[in-house]
Amino acid sequence: MPALRTALLQSSGSLSDVAANLTVLDDAAGRAAATGAGLIVCPELFLTGYAIGDDIAKLAEPADGPSAEAIAAIAVRHGLAVVYGYPERDGDTVYNAAQLIGPDGTRLANYRKTHLFGDFEQAAFTPGERCVVQAELNGLRIGMMICYDVEFPENVRAHALAGTDLLLVPTAQMHPFQFVAESLVPVRAFENQLYVAYVNRTGPEGAFEFVGLSCLAGPDGAARARAGRGTELVVGDVDPAFLAASRANNPYLRDRRPGLYASLV
């Protein structure tokens, strides 16, 4: 099975300007496809911007809304899968969500953030109730979560036990918590024996300062791709053969003793 070249779009786009952000994505998808990428991953709430206050309710869309259709067209035009963060409206409820659209334009998976960070998110969104959301892409089992979710070890371990090969994490990770991008994410990949694509926003936005440092971390804990602090498109390969070899040599999941962990729940 060939490696899946994965592009990480580190960008904050334009606040409250969905059309402008779709243009940014279209351009980046074209550049990613030119490198041979089969997947591009955008940050948390990329469609609308993060620090948009009351515009969240106005800009929220259903999972099959007009922006999903526009992004499906981008995916088909450039021949690659797309993951993007957006505010999802389901009736009167709004979720902080991320959606995976395949290279043929099919909506493959939609994830709702389960752990909301800070006063803003807790006031604006309802938490999701499904920890593990997966889809198949290029022979890999793809899992999804958003930002703060990856900081809970139980979340990522649940994906490992469910067979996730590549965990996609659109994020809006801010100062002074850059150690999450620098250190915690590679450790999550190693201790759970999977790839993690952690894709951040960058620069000042309202009261927030996003730190960039997006990375694709491998099951050996090494970064296959790492962005700096600014707007950037970086690519790295998710290699199924390397993943299989790493899992064969790493005993963490085999040596677990679940009977000792009942107190965790």
XYZ file of N, CA and C in Angstrom:
795
model
N 0.852 -1.193 0.000
C 0.000 0.000 0.000
C 0.894 1.251 0.000
N 0.689 2.159 -0.949
C 1.542 3.350 -1.009
C 1.274 4.301 0.144
N 2.260 5.147 0.438
C 2.101 6.168 1.470
C 1.066 7.196 1.036
N 0.399 7.773 2.018
C -0.554 8.857 1.771
C 0.137 10.175 2.090
N 0.463 10.926 1.043
C 1.057 12.243 1.278
C -0.024 13.173 1.822
N 0.275 13.791 2.950
C -0.707 14.590 3.681
C -0.200 16.014 3.799
N -1.029 16.962 3.413
C -0.679 18.381 3.462
C -1.361 19.041 4.649
N -0.616 19.855 5.371
C -1.131 20.582 6.525
C -1.193 22.058 6.161
N -2.399 22.619 6.132
C -2.585 24.034 5.805
C -2.649 24.840 7.097
N -1.537 25.451 7.461
C -1.486 26.292 8.655
C -1.843 27.716 8.248
N -3.068 28.108 8.565
C -3.570 29.414 8.136
C -4.763 29.795 8.995
N -4.885 31.090 9.281
C -6.067 31.576 9.977
C -7.083 32.194 9.030
N -6.748 32.278 7.743
C -7.710 32.803 6.789
C -8.185 34.190 7.161
N -9.480 34.446 6.891
C -10.088 35.753 7.150
C -11.293 35.587 8.070
N -11.356 36.380 9.122
C -12.447 36.284 10.083
C -13.791 36.572 9.428
N -14.736 35.675 9.633
C -16.132 35.827 9.208
C -16.313 35.907 7.698
N -15.288 35.575 6.908
C -15.367 35.669 5.450
C -15.228 34.271 4.855
N -16.341 33.579 4.760
C -16.335 32.200 4.279
C -15.825 32.126 2.855
N -16.264 33.050 1.993
C -15.849 33.013 0.595
C -14.343 33.164 0.465
N -13.757 34.070 1.228
C -12.304 34.257 1.177
C -11.581 33.007 1.659
N -12.103 32.349 2.690
C -11.448 31.155 3.211
C -11.562 29.984 2.239
N -12.653 29.910 1.511
C -12.775 28.894 0.467
C -11.751 29.127 -0.639
N -11.487 30.384 -0.954
C -10.473 30.706 -1.960
C -9.086 30.298 -1.488
N -8.780 30.567 -0.205
C -7.502 30.138 0.370
C -7.362 28.620 0.276
N -8.420 27.907 0.620
C -8.389 26.445 0.563
C -8.204 25.952 -0.864
N -8.903 26.537 -1.812
C -8.794 26.126 -3.208
C -7.356 26.276 -3.709
N -6.746 27.413 -3.396
C -5.357 27.641 -3.804
C -4.417 26.631 -3.138
N -4.592 26.419 -1.830
C -3.719 25.495 -1.109
C -3.904 24.057 -1.592
N -5.143 23.691 -1.898
C -5.402 22.338 -2.389
C -4.697 22.107 -3.723
N -4.678 23.117 -4.570
C -3.968 22.998 -5.832
C -2.478 22.814 -5.626
N -1.896 23.579 -4.704
C -0.462 23.454 -4.427
C -0.145 22.117 -3.775
N -1.050 21.655 -2.893
C -0.842 20.362 -2.248
C -0.893 19.228 -3.271
N -1.882 19.281 -4.155
C -2.013 18.241 -5.175
C -0.777 18.189 -6.070
N -0.166 19.342 -6.328
C 1.029 19.391 -7.172
C 2.206 18.665 -6.534
N 2.197 18.496 -5.209
C 3.255 17.750 -4.520
C 2.954 16.255 -4.473
N 1.775 15.856 -4.938
C 1.356 14.465 -4.856
C 0.514 14.148 -3.644
N 0.091 15.169 -2.900
C -0.727 14.931 -1.709
C -2.093 14.365 -2.084
N -2.558 13.433 -1.263
C -3.900 12.888 -1.437
C -4.874 13.385 -0.397
N -4.382 14.233 0.537
C -5.206 14.735 1.636
C -4.654 16.087 2.066
N -5.552 17.042 2.300
C -5.169 18.322 2.899
C -6.029 18.544 4.133
N -5.395 18.988 5.224
C -6.084 19.186 6.500
C -5.976 20.657 6.887
N -7.123 21.261 7.217
C -7.213 22.668 7.616
C -7.376 22.772 9.134
N -7.179 23.960 9.703
C -7.311 24.130 11.148
C -8.768 24.117 11.634
N -8.890 24.189 12.935
C -10.179 24.304 13.619
C -10.910 25.565 13.164
N -12.212 25.415 12.891
C -13.069 26.539 12.480
C -12.455 27.342 11.333
N -11.762 26.648 10.425
C -11.116 27.334 9.310
C -12.140 28.054 8.424
N -13.301 27.462 8.261
C -14.288 28.020 7.338
C -14.687 29.443 7.703
N -14.770 29.740 8.994
C -15.313 31.027 9.448
C -14.318 31.901 10.193
N -13.230 31.290 10.713
C -12.405 31.950 11.705
C -12.846 31.525 13.098
N -11.938 31.664 14.044
C -12.199 31.192 15.412
C -12.810 32.294 16.273
N -12.164 33.456 16.353
C -12.574 34.520 17.283
C -13.621 35.418 16.641
N -14.773 34.839 16.300
C -15.782 35.620 15.574
C -17.021 35.917 16.414
N -16.983 35.621 17.694
C -18.037 36.041 18.612
C -19.427 35.620 18.170
N -20.330 36.578 18.122
C -21.728 36.291 17.817
C -21.946 35.828 16.382
N -20.942 35.991 15.504
C -21.087 35.526 14.124
C -21.149 34.007 14.030
N -20.750 33.322 15.102
C -20.809 31.857 15.083
C -22.207 31.384 14.707
N -23.219 31.890 15.389
C -24.589 31.439 15.137
C -25.025 31.782 13.717
N -24.612 32.949 13.235
C -25.019 33.387 11.897
C -24.354 32.570 10.802
N -23.098 32.172 11.014
C -22.327 31.508 9.968
C -22.378 29.988 10.048
N -22.948 29.446 11.105
C -23.024 27.988 11.236
C -23.852 27.398 10.095
N -23.417 26.250 9.586
C -24.076 25.587 8.463
C -24.308 24.110 8.786
N -25.284 23.493 8.137
C -25.419 22.042 8.258
C -24.235 21.325 7.608
N -24.044 20.071 7.988
C -22.928 19.300 7.441
C -23.018 19.154 5.931
N -24.223 19.226 5.382
C -24.398 19.132 3.934
C -24.759 20.480 3.319
N -24.340 21.566 3.961
C -24.694 22.912 3.528
C -23.904 23.387 2.323
N -24.071 24.658 1.957
C -23.423 25.184 0.747
C -21.904 25.141 0.791
N -21.310 25.334 1.945
C -19.844 25.271 2.005
C -19.347 23.843 1.820
N -20.082 22.879 2.341
C -19.707 21.480 2.107
C -19.740 21.179 0.612
N -20.733 21.702 -0.088
C -20.806 21.498 -1.535
C -19.633 22.173 -2.239
N -19.278 23.375 -1.794
C -18.159 24.088 -2.409
C -16.842 23.344 -2.162
N -16.668 22.812 -0.966
C -15.433 22.092 -0.651
C -15.396 20.747 -1.379
N -16.544 20.119 -1.558
C -16.584 18.900 -2.369
C -16.107 19.185 -3.783
N -16.501 20.335 -4.330
C -16.055 20.710 -5.680
C -14.546 20.944 -5.707
N -14.001 21.539 -4.649
C -12.543 21.735 -4.547
C -11.839 20.387 -4.508
N -12.361 19.462 -3.709
C -11.760 18.133 -3.604
C -11.725 17.439 -4.964
N -12.833 17.493 -5.689
C -12.903 16.843 -6.997
C -11.977 17.539 -7.990
N -11.962 18.856 -7.972
C -11.143 19.622 -8.924
C -9.663 19.284 -8.789
N -9.212 19.089 -7.542
C -7.790 18.856 -7.325
C -7.459 17.386 -7.048
N -8.479 16.536 -6.923
C -8.253 15.106 -6.771
C -7.641 14.698 -5.444
N -8.083 15.358 -4.372
C -7.577 14.992 -3.045
C -8.666 15.173 -2.002
N -8.523 14.465 -0.885
C -9.485 14.582 0.215
C -9.196 15.852 1.012
N -10.233 16.389 1.654
C -10.136 17.644 2.411
C -10.767 17.460 3.781
N -10.069 17.934 4.816
C -10.642 18.034 6.162
C -10.660 19.501 6.554
N -11.804 19.999 6.993
C -11.909 21.411 7.365
C -12.744 21.548 8.635
N -12.380 22.539 9.458
C -13.144 22.845 10.651
C -14.191 23.903 10.361
N -15.368 23.760 11.000
C -16.462 24.701 10.739
C -17.476 24.630 11.881
N -18.292 25.679 12.056
C -19.396 25.595 13.018
C -20.591 24.905 12.358
N -21.003 23.782 12.928
C -22.083 22.993 12.339
C -23.405 23.294 13.025
N -24.406 23.610 12.217
C -25.761 23.803 12.747
C -26.583 22.550 12.507
N -27.211 22.066 13.567
C -28.143 20.950 13.489
C -29.392 21.383 14.231
N -30.381 21.897 13.501
C -31.545 22.497 14.136
C -31.139 23.747 14.891
N -31.468 23.803 16.171
C -31.102 24.958 16.998
C -29.753 24.774 17.700
N -29.086 23.657 17.446
C -27.842 23.341 18.134
C -26.651 23.621 17.231
N -25.589 24.177 17.814
C -24.366 24.468 17.058
C -23.208 23.705 17.686
N -22.441 23.029 16.842
C -21.280 22.255 17.268
C -20.006 22.828 16.650
N -18.911 22.650 17.339
C -17.589 22.895 16.773
C -17.204 21.602 16.064
N -17.185 21.612 14.730
C -17.117 20.372 13.967
C -15.968 20.389 12.967
N -15.656 19.197 12.483
C -14.706 19.030 11.385
C -15.248 17.950 10.468
N -15.093 18.162 9.161
C -15.645 17.227 8.191
C -14.571 16.765 7.219
N -14.625 15.481 6.878
C -13.751 14.881 5.884
C -14.545 14.621 4.615
N -14.068 15.198 3.521
C -14.686 15.003 2.207
C -13.668 14.299 1.313
N -14.098 13.221 0.670
C -13.199 12.425 -0.151
C -12.866 13.074 -1.477
N -11.895 12.528 -2.202
C -11.479 13.119 -3.471
C -12.541 13.048 -4.567
N -13.563 12.231 -4.347
C -14.685 12.192 -5.294
C -15.832 13.090 -4.857
N -15.634 13.871 -3.781
C -16.667 14.785 -3.301
C -17.619 14.197 -2.288
N -17.433 12.926 -1.928
C -18.312 12.273 -0.957
C -17.971 12.718 0.467
N -18.985 13.041 1.261
C -18.764 13.346 2.675
C -18.532 12.030 3.416
N -17.311 11.848 3.933
C -16.917 10.571 4.525
C -17.109 10.517 6.035
N -16.930 11.641 6.719
C -17.045 11.637 8.180
C -17.248 13.054 8.673
N -18.007 13.187 9.746
C -18.215 14.478 10.392
C -18.071 14.279 11.897
N -17.197 15.073 12.500
C -16.890 14.928 13.924
C -17.266 16.210 14.665
N -17.839 16.049 15.856
C -18.199 17.180 16.719
C -17.314 17.172 17.961
N -16.640 18.280 18.216
C -15.674 18.369 19.306
C -16.324 17.969 20.624
N -15.675 17.047 21.337
C -16.264 16.498 22.560
C -15.826 17.243 23.818
N -14.654 17.885 23.785
C -14.128 18.603 24.946
C -13.950 20.066 24.570
N -14.843 20.910 25.035
C -14.826 22.331 24.677
C -13.891 23.089 25.602
N -13.068 23.967 25.008
C -12.040 24.666 25.766
C -12.473 26.101 26.073
N -12.479 26.465 27.329
C -12.645 27.854 27.728
C -14.067 28.372 27.640
N -14.240 29.579 28.148
C -15.573 30.180 28.237
C -16.203 30.392 26.871
N -15.406 30.836 25.899
C -15.959 31.124 24.572
C -16.593 29.883 23.957
N -15.851 28.793 23.915
C -16.383 27.589 23.282
C -17.559 27.015 24.062
N -17.458 27.036 25.378
C -18.528 26.456 26.182
C -19.826 27.249 26.066
N -19.714 28.545 25.783
C -20.911 29.362 25.581
C -21.471 29.233 24.166
N -20.593 29.020 23.180
C -21.012 29.056 21.776
C -21.460 27.703 21.242
N -20.962 26.605 21.819
C -21.171 25.296 21.228
C -21.739 24.294 22.228
N -22.336 23.258 21.663
C -22.739 22.074 22.418
C -21.683 20.999 22.187
N -21.232 20.300 23.220
C -20.216 19.266 23.000
C -20.783 18.062 22.265
N -19.956 17.465 21.414
C -20.338 16.222 20.756
C -20.310 15.062 21.728
N -20.909 13.945 21.317
C -21.027 12.784 22.209
C -20.351 11.535 21.663
N -19.698 11.645 20.488
C -19.002 10.482 19.917
C -17.507 10.737 19.949
N -16.799 9.923 20.717
C -15.353 10.081 20.850
C -14.618 9.606 19.602
N -15.028 8.483 19.052
C -14.323 7.885 17.919
C -15.199 7.985 16.674
N -14.740 8.787 15.720
C -15.362 8.895 14.397
C -14.286 8.536 13.383
N -14.587 7.599 12.495
C -13.584 7.091 11.561
C -14.137 7.007 10.142
N -13.211 6.930 9.182
C -13.549 6.695 7.784
C -12.372 5.981 7.144
N -12.605 5.365 5.998
C -11.527 4.720 5.239
C -11.108 5.641 4.096
N -9.785 5.773 3.930
C -9.234 6.595 2.864
C -7.906 5.988 2.432
N -7.795 5.663 1.151
C -6.546 5.112 0.596
C -6.048 3.900 1.386
N -6.971 3.079 1.865
C -6.594 1.886 2.606
C -6.229 2.128 4.052
N -6.322 3.371 4.512
C -6.022 3.711 5.899
C -7.308 3.983 6.659
N -7.281 3.679 7.956
C -8.411 4.040 8.814
C -8.118 5.413 9.412
N -8.934 6.376 9.017
C -8.750 7.770 9.411
C -9.641 8.074 10.608
N -9.082 8.688 11.644
C -9.849 9.142 12.794
C -9.808 10.660 12.884
N -10.772 11.225 13.604
C -10.862 12.669 13.706
C -11.118 13.107 15.141
N -10.490 14.207 15.529
C -10.836 14.931 16.737
C -10.426 16.378 16.528
N -10.659 17.243 17.511
C -10.392 18.672 17.357
C -9.652 19.190 18.579
N -8.478 19.753 18.371
C -7.716 20.558 19.315
C -7.656 19.956 20.725
N -8.369 20.540 21.660
C -8.322 20.166 23.081
C -8.558 18.676 23.286
N -9.330 18.052 22.386
C -9.613 16.620 22.507
C -8.342 15.786 22.606
N -7.300 16.163 21.850
C -6.094 15.347 21.790
C -5.306 15.410 23.101
N -5.620 16.386 23.959
C -4.910 16.534 25.221
C -5.422 15.574 26.298
N -6.474 14.841 25.986
C -7.011 13.826 26.894
C -6.513 12.461 26.429
N -5.632 11.822 27.188
C -5.038 10.566 26.708
C -6.063 9.483 26.429
N -7.174 9.499 27.172
C -8.203 8.482 26.944
C -8.788 8.593 25.535
N -8.907 9.814 25.031
C -9.460 10.027 23.694
C -8.614 9.351 22.625
N -7.310 9.603 22.677
C -6.429 9.057 21.649
C -6.287 7.545 21.816
N -6.240 7.072 23.046
C -6.168 5.633 23.265
C -7.402 4.940 22.706
N -8.566 5.558 22.829
C -9.784 4.976 22.248
C -9.633 4.806 20.747
N -9.004 5.780 20.092
C -8.758 5.656 18.651
C -7.781 4.528 18.358
N -6.720 4.423 19.158
C -5.748 3.354 18.944
C -6.421 1.986 19.053
N -7.276 1.818 20.056
C -7.955 0.542 20.255
C -8.969 0.261 19.160
N -9.466 1.320 18.509
C -10.416 1.161 17.409
C -9.716 1.014 16.065
N -8.377 1.013 16.074
C -7.638 0.753 14.843
C -7.333 1.958 13.986
N -7.451 3.158 14.530
C -7.116 4.353 13.745
C -5.641 4.323 13.352
N -5.379 4.579 12.065
C -4.009 4.657 11.551
C -3.497 6.094 11.509
N -4.360 7.008 11.109
C -4.017 8.425 10.980
C -5.091 9.241 11.680
N -4.688 9.975 12.705
C -5.607 10.795 13.481
C -5.463 12.244 13.036
N -6.539 12.832 12.551
C -6.537 14.204 12.043
C -7.079 15.128 13.124
N -6.309 16.182 13.441
C -6.657 17.063 14.555
C -6.592 18.525 14.116
N -7.642 19.043 13.473
C -7.709 20.491 13.266
C -7.681 21.196 14.626
N -6.898 22.266 14.738
C -6.718 22.853 16.062
C -6.636 24.372 16.005
N -6.850 24.985 17.171
C -6.674 26.425 17.366
C -5.923 26.568 18.688
N -4.658 26.186 18.648
C -3.855 26.092 19.869
C -3.073 27.386 20.067
N -3.186 27.939 21.249
C -2.766 29.326 21.479
C -1.655 29.431 22.516
N -0.982 30.572 22.503
C -0.009 30.928 23.528
C -0.726 30.966 24.885
N -0.126 30.431 25.952
C 1.243 29.925 26.111
C 1.324 28.404 26.112
N 0.490 27.727 25.361
C 0.417 26.268 25.450
C 1.125 25.577 24.291
N 2.155 26.209 23.725
C 2.808 25.646 22.552
C 3.477 24.298 22.809
N 3.717 23.961 24.084
C 4.302 22.656 24.389
C 3.409 21.519 23.893
N 2.108 21.794 23.740
C 1.214 20.758 23.221
C 1.641 20.364 21.813
N 1.847 21.373 20.962
C 2.279 21.103 19.595
C 3.694 20.555 19.549
N 4.557 21.094 20.389
C 5.973 20.727 20.347
C 6.239 19.346 20.919
N 5.584 19.006 22.018
C 5.944 17.799 22.768
C 4.813 16.796 22.913
N 3.619 17.256 23.298
C 2.547 16.320 23.628
C 2.080 15.539 22.401
N 1.907 16.212 21.267
C 1.365 15.528 20.084
C 2.286 14.404 19.606
N 3.609 14.618 19.484
C 4.468 13.484 19.115
C 4.411 12.332 20.116
N 4.273 12.644 21.403
C 4.149 11.577 22.400
C 2.850 10.805 22.215
N 1.760 11.508 21.918
C 0.490 10.816 21.661
C 0.641 9.834 20.494
N 1.331 10.262 19.440
C 1.528 9.377 18.291
C 2.325 8.139 18.697
N 3.380 8.332 19.495
C 4.237 7.218 19.905
C 3.520 6.260 20.836
N 2.873 6.786 21.864
C 2.295 5.902 22.871
C 1.082 5.145 22.354
N 0.491 5.628 21.256
C -0.680 4.968 20.678
C -0.404 4.312 19.337
N 0.828 4.458 18.825
C 1.240 3.802 17.585
C 0.300 4.134 16.424
N 0.248 5.428 16.124
C -0.492 5.921 14.971
C 0.162 7.219 14.517
N -0.253 7.703 13.357
C 0.155 9.020 12.882
C -0.841 10.054 13.389
N -0.358 11.248 13.709
C -1.218 12.353 14.121
C -0.892 13.573 13.266
N -1.901 14.088 12.567
C -1.768 15.345 11.822
C -2.460 16.439 12.631
N -1.664 17.314 13.202
C -2.125 18.366 14.115
C -1.941 19.692 13.387
N -3.051 20.352 13.034
C -2.989 21.478 12.105
C -3.586 22.723 12.757
N -2.727 23.713 12.974
C -3.070 24.854 13.819
C -3.349 26.118 13.016
N -4.009 27.050 13.695
C -4.130 28.422 13.229
C -2.840 29.167 13.573
N -2.713 30.392 13.119
C -1.472 31.116 13.357
C -1.732 32.608 13.506
N -0.982 33.258 14.400
C -1.024 34.703 14.548
C -2.137 35.197 15.451
N -2.217 36.529 15.625
C -3.228 37.120 16.505
C -4.621 37.056 15.897
N -5.598 36.824 16.764
C -6.995 36.760 16.329
C -7.859 37.110 17.531
N -8.417 38.315 17.552
C -9.174 38.742 18.715
C -8.281 38.736 19.939
N -8.750 38.076 20.995
C -7.987 38.004 22.238
C -6.968 36.874 22.242
N -6.860 36.140 21.130
C -6.018 34.945 21.087
C -4.759 35.178 20.264
N -3.727 34.422 20.582
C -2.483 34.410 19.805
C -2.163 32.953 19.489
N -2.441 32.553 18.242
C -2.229 31.166 17.856
C -0.768 30.951 17.463
N -0.232 29.787 17.841
C 1.221 29.602 17.802
C 1.717 28.814 16.592
N 0.820 28.369 15.696
C 1.299 27.585 14.564
C 1.878 26.262 15.020
N 3.079 25.913 14.499
C 3.806 24.698 14.881
C 3.052 23.418 14.528
N 2.225 23.483 13.472
C 1.526 22.288 13.004
C 2.523 21.172 12.725
N 2.096 19.933 12.916
C 3.021 18.831 12.649
C 2.270 17.582 12.225
N 3.001 16.745 11.474
C 2.581 15.372 11.218
C 3.547 14.495 11.985
N 3.078 13.885 13.080
C 3.915 13.063 13.942
C 3.711 11.596 13.612
N 4.807 10.844 13.589
C 4.752 9.425 13.287
C 4.713 8.562 14.529
N 4.530 7.257 14.357
C 4.444 6.354 15.507
C 5.770 6.186 16.258
N 6.860 6.704 15.693
C 8.130 6.720 16.403
C 8.322 8.000 17.201
N 7.310 8.881 17.217
C 7.394 10.135 17.947
C 8.133 11.231 17.215
N 8.523 10.990 15.964
C 9.242 11.994 15.177
C 8.263 12.752 14.284
N 8.573 14.023 14.035
C 7.754 14.849 13.158
C 8.158 14.626 11.710
N 7.238 14.133 10.905
C 7.480 13.972 9.466
C 7.375 15.307 8.741
N 6.644 16.232 9.322
C 6.525 17.589 8.784
C 6.282 18.507 9.971
N 6.837 19.708 9.916
C 6.670 20.661 11.015
C 6.662 22.074 10.442
N 5.608 22.814 10.714
C 5.517 24.205 10.293
C 6.147 25.117 11.334
N 6.414 26.350 10.935
C 6.894 27.362 11.858
C 5.735 28.108 12.482
N 5.889 29.419 12.636
C 4.870 30.214 13.328
C 3.922 30.945 12.376
N 4.258 31.010 11.085
C 3.457 31.788 10.151
C 2.565 30.936 9.269
N 1.892 31.576 8.328
C 1.069 30.870 7.351
C 1.969 29.982 6.507
N 1.579 28.718 6.347
C 2.486 27.771 5.709
C 1.706 26.535 5.265
N 2.185 25.911 4.188
C 1.670 24.618 3.746
C 2.835 23.639 3.782
N 2.726 22.609 4.630
C 3.783 21.607 4.719
C 3.194 20.239 4.413
N 4.033 19.345 3.912
C 3.562 18.006 3.542
C 4.461 16.946 4.166
N 3.861 15.797 4.457
C 4.592 14.649 4.972
C 3.853 13.382 4.583
N 4.545 12.258 4.642
C 3.974 10.991 4.198
C 3.541 10.126 5.378
N 2.365 9.551 5.243
C 1.866 8.530 6.171
C 2.135 7.189 5.508
N 3.088 6.438 6.048
C 3.599 5.223 5.426
C 3.020 3.996 6.129
N 2.102 3.269 5.487
C 1.501 2.097 6.142
C 2.520 1.023 6.501
N 3.557 0.836 5.690
C 4.556 -0.189 5.983
C 5.344 0.172 7.243
N 5.717 1.450 7.357
C 6.438 1.879 8.557
C 5.548 1.747 9.792
N 4.272 2.073 9.635
C 3.336 1.962 10.751
C 3.208 0.510 11.209
N 3.089 -0.413 10.263
C 2.954 -1.828 10.623
C 4.204 -2.330 11.345
N 5.375 -1.938 10.858
C 6.620 -2.364 11.491
C 6.750 -1.781 12.889
N 6.361 -0.521 13.039
C 6.441 0.122 14.345
C 5.510 -0.549 15.340
N 4.302 -0.873 14.896
C 3.352 -1.537 15.783
C 3.840 -2.928 16.191
N 4.521 -3.611 15.271
C 5.023 -4.942 15.593
C 6.116 -4.881 16.663
N 6.862 -3.780 16.677
C 7.998 -3.656 17.592
C 7.665 -2.947 18.896
N 6.547 -2.259 18.959
C 6.191 -1.494 20.154
C 5.126 -2.252 20.945
N 5.377 -2.558 22.219
C 4.468 -3.430 22.971
C 3.379 -2.714 23.767
N 3.264 -1.379 23.673
C 2.329 -0.669 24.560
C 0.926 -1.269 24.546
N 0.344 -1.417 23.376
C -1.048 -1.878 23.324
C -1.159 -3.350 23.726
N -0.149 -4.129 23.406
C -0.178 -5.554 23.790
C -0.012 -5.733 25.289
N 0.770 -4.862 25.914
C 1.094 -5.032 27.328
C 0.120 -4.333 28.278
N -0.911 -3.734 27.745
C -1.906 -3.106 28.601
C -2.549 -4.147 29.525
N -2.986 -3.664 30.710
C -3.739 -4.504 31.649
C -5.036 -3.779 32.005
N -6.041 -3.848 31.114
C -7.271 -3.061 31.324
C -7.958 -3.322 32.634
N -7.803 -4.510 33.180
C -8.454 -4.817 34.450
C -8.000 -3.932 35.591
N -6.816 -3.318 35.453
C -6.306 -2.433 36.497
C -6.835 -1.014 36.360
N -7.498 -0.708 35.254
C -7.811 0.682 34.951
C -9.271 1.044 35.208
N -10.007 0.186 35.902
C -11.438 0.434 36.084
C -11.708 1.769 36.757
N -10.797 2.214 37.612
C -11.030 3.465 38.330
C -11.043 4.673 37.402
N -10.521 4.532 36.164
C -10.494 5.662 35.224
C -11.903 6.040 34.779
N -12.828 5.119 34.853
C -14.195 5.422 34.425
C -15.188 5.192 35.564
